[in-house]
Amino acid sequence: MTLVTKKILAIASAGGHWHQLMALRPAFATGKVHYATTLRGLPEQFGLTSASLIPDCNRSTPFRAALCTFILAGLILWHRPNVIVSTGALPGVIGLALGKFLGAETIWIDSVANAEELSSSGRLAKRFAKLCLSQWEMPARKSGAAYAGSVL
């Protein structure tokens, strides 16, 4: 019997989202991981060799969101991940939506900064994530997300 290594696409915007994703690296140890982030040089700071740069975007930047969608679609088609995981923000939501459409398992981990309610990206990601996690009990209860502790 042959064990198949999971291919993982891990997506996070720069800043706190990225640091939370980096804290999750041990959980990806048995997979082949490709990272995507919004800040040039960030993967190299963490010693990552399999990484791509994607445009940062938000709901106020529709053209950048379209460009981000196009680039993420190419990454997903090229790498064919079994799992897509994101700690935020909108680029991660876009990745989850594309991944779900293409048959990948999808996981959203809402930022630890959202202690009262899911982030707006988290509320949107819930539509596409097979597993949506909050790092706080109250937002998890209120939103129907799962709670399994915090990353940090």
Short mmCIF file of C-alpha atoms in Angstrom, two decimals:
data_model
loop_
_atom_site.label_atom_id
_atom_site.label_comp_id
_atom_site.label_asym_id
_atom_site.label_seq_id
_atom_site.Cartn_x
_atom_site.Cartn_y
_atom_site.Cartn_z
CA MET A 1 0.00 0.00 0.00
CA THR A 2 1.30 3.47 -0.89
CA LEU A 3 0.64 6.51 1.24
CA VAL A 4 -0.16 9.60 -0.78
CA THR A 5 1.41 12.82 0.45
CA LYS A 6 -1.16 15.59 0.73
CA LYS A 7 -0.47 18.64 -1.38
CA ILE A 8 -1.35 21.77 0.57
CA LEU A 9 -1.75 25.35 -0.59
CA ALA A 10 -1.42 27.65 2.43
CA ILE A 11 -2.56 31.24 1.82
CA ALA A 12 -2.24 34.30 4.05
CA SER A 13 -1.95 38.04 3.68
CA ALA A 14 1.10 39.69 5.22
CA GLY A 15 1.17 40.66 8.90
CA GLY A 16 -0.74 38.81 11.60
CA HIS A 17 -2.43 36.43 9.15
CA TRP A 18 0.98 35.31 7.91
CA HIS A 19 2.41 34.90 11.42
CA GLN A 20 -0.53 32.71 12.41
CA LEU A 21 -0.03 30.60 9.28
CA MET A 22 3.66 30.23 10.14
CA ALA A 23 2.68 29.04 13.63
CA LEU A 24 0.73 26.23 11.92
CA ARG A 25 3.71 24.93 9.94
CA PRO A 26 4.21 21.86 12.17
CA ALA A 27 0.67 20.74 11.29
CA PHE A 28 1.70 20.60 7.62
CA ALA A 29 4.84 18.53 8.25
CA THR A 30 3.60 15.42 6.46
CA GLY A 31 2.40 17.32 3.40
CA LYS A 32 3.98 18.99 0.41
CA VAL A 33 3.20 22.65 1.04
CA HIS A 34 3.19 25.62 -1.30
CA TYR A 35 2.70 29.00 0.35
CA ALA A 36 1.11 32.11 -1.13
CA THR A 37 1.34 35.55 0.42
CA THR A 38 1.00 39.21 -0.46
CA LEU A 39 4.41 40.63 0.53
CA ARG A 40 7.55 40.13 -1.52
CA GLY A 41 10.41 38.58 0.48
CA LEU A 42 8.21 37.26 3.27
CA PRO A 43 8.58 33.55 2.39
CA GLU A 44 12.36 33.89 2.25
CA GLN A 45 12.38 35.42 5.75
CA PHE A 46 10.88 32.14 6.96
CA GLY A 47 13.12 29.87 4.88
CA LEU A 48 10.35 28.82 2.51
CA THR A 49 11.40 27.75 -0.97
CA SER A 50 8.00 26.77 -2.37
CA ALA A 51 6.07 30.02 -2.34
CA SER A 52 4.34 32.51 -4.62
CA LEU A 53 3.48 36.17 -4.45
CA ILE A 54 -0.17 37.12 -4.91
CA PRO A 55 -1.72 40.59 -5.05
CA ASP A 56 -3.18 41.93 -1.83
CA CYS A 57 -6.80 42.97 -2.20
CA ASN A 58 -9.92 43.85 -0.26
CA ARG A 59 -13.51 44.69 -1.07
CA SER A 60 -12.47 48.25 -1.98
CA THR A 61 -10.03 47.05 -4.66
CA PRO A 62 -12.10 45.05 -7.18
CA PHE A 63 -9.52 45.09 -9.95
CA ARG A 64 -6.79 43.81 -7.62
CA ALA A 65 -9.26 41.15 -6.41
CA ALA A 66 -9.81 40.08 -10.01
CA LEU A 67 -6.04 39.90 -10.59
CA CYS A 68 -5.63 37.93 -7.36
CA THR A 69 -8.36 35.52 -8.51
CA PHE A 70 -6.61 34.97 -11.84
CA ILE A 71 -3.22 34.34 -10.21
CA LEU A 72 -4.65 32.02 -7.54
CA ALA A 73 -6.56 30.06 -10.20
CA GLY A 74 -3.26 29.51 -12.00
CA LEU A 75 -1.52 28.42 -8.77
CA ILE A 76 -4.30 25.99 -7.93
CA LEU A 77 -4.37 24.52 -11.44
CA TRP A 78 -0.57 24.22 -11.46
CA HIS A 79 -0.12 22.71 -7.98
CA ARG A 80 -3.40 20.77 -7.76
CA PRO A 81 -3.57 20.88 -3.95
CA ASN A 82 -5.67 18.36 -2.04
CA VAL A 83 -6.10 20.91 0.75
CA ILE A 84 -6.25 24.70 0.79
CA VAL A 85 -5.88 26.40 4.17
CA SER A 86 -6.00 30.11 4.94
CA THR A 87 -5.71 32.30 8.00
CA GLY A 88 -6.94 35.36 6.06
CA ALA A 89 -7.78 37.74 4.48
CA LEU A 90 -9.64 38.21 1.15
CA PRO A 91 -6.94 36.48 -0.96
CA GLY A 92 -7.46 33.43 1.25
CA VAL A 93 -11.23 33.54 0.76
CA ILE A 94 -10.69 33.69 -3.00
CA GLY A 95 -8.36 30.69 -2.78
CA LEU A 96 -10.91 28.70 -0.78
CA ALA A 97 -13.70 29.51 -3.25
CA LEU A 98 -11.58 28.42 -6.22
CA GLY A 99 -10.36 25.36 -4.36
CA LYS A 100 -13.85 24.24 -3.42
CA PHE A 101 -14.93 24.61 -7.04
CA LEU A 102 -11.97 22.47 -8.13
CA GLY A 103 -12.53 19.77 -5.50
CA ALA A 104 -9.95 20.61 -2.82
CA GLU A 105 -10.65 20.31 0.90
CA THR A 106 -10.88 23.83 2.31
CA ILE A 107 -10.03 25.14 5.78
CA TRP A 108 -10.42 28.68 7.13
CA ILE A 109 -8.85 29.71 10.43
CA ASP A 110 -10.15 33.11 11.48
CA SER A 111 -7.67 35.55 12.97
CA VAL A 112 -7.03 35.49 16.70
CA ALA A 113 -7.68 39.27 16.57
CA ASN A 114 -11.41 38.60 16.10
CA ALA A 115 -12.45 37.89 19.67
CA GLU A 116 -16.05 39.17 19.43
CA GLU A 117 -17.23 37.89 16.03
CA LEU A 118 -15.90 36.31 12.86
CA SER A 119 -14.12 38.72 10.55
CA SER A 120 -15.93 39.84 7.41
CA SER A 121 -13.57 37.58 5.44
CA GLY A 122 -14.36 34.74 7.86
CA ARG A 123 -18.10 35.17 7.35
CA LEU A 124 -17.55 35.00 3.60
CA ALA A 125 -15.11 32.09 3.88
CA LYS A 126 -17.68 30.04 5.81
CA ARG A 127 -19.52 29.59 2.51
CA PHE A 128 -16.52 27.89 0.94
CA ALA A 129 -14.70 26.24 3.82
CA LYS A 130 -15.39 22.63 4.66
CA LEU A 131 -13.93 23.49 8.08
CA CYS A 132 -14.24 27.00 9.49
CA LEU A 133 -12.42 27.61 12.76
CA SER A 134 -12.52 30.54 15.15
CA GLN A 135 -9.73 30.96 17.66
CA TRP A 136 -12.25 32.15 20.27
CA GLU A 137 -15.22 30.30 21.76
CA MET A 138 -17.75 33.16 21.61
CA PRO A 139 -17.43 33.93 17.88
CA ALA A 140 -17.46 30.20 17.16
CA ARG A 141 -20.74 29.76 19.06
CA LYS A 142 -22.31 32.85 17.50
CA SER A 143 -21.31 31.98 13.93
CA GLY A 144 -21.50 28.20 13.88
CA ALA A 145 -17.75 27.92 13.31
CA ALA A 146 -15.75 25.28 15.14
CA TYR A 147 -13.47 26.07 18.07
CA ALA A 148 -10.36 24.01 18.78
CA GLY A 149 -8.15 26.52 20.61
CA SER A 150 -5.92 29.30 19.33
CA VAL A 151 -2.86 29.22 17.12
CA LEU A 152 -0.87 31.77 19.13
#
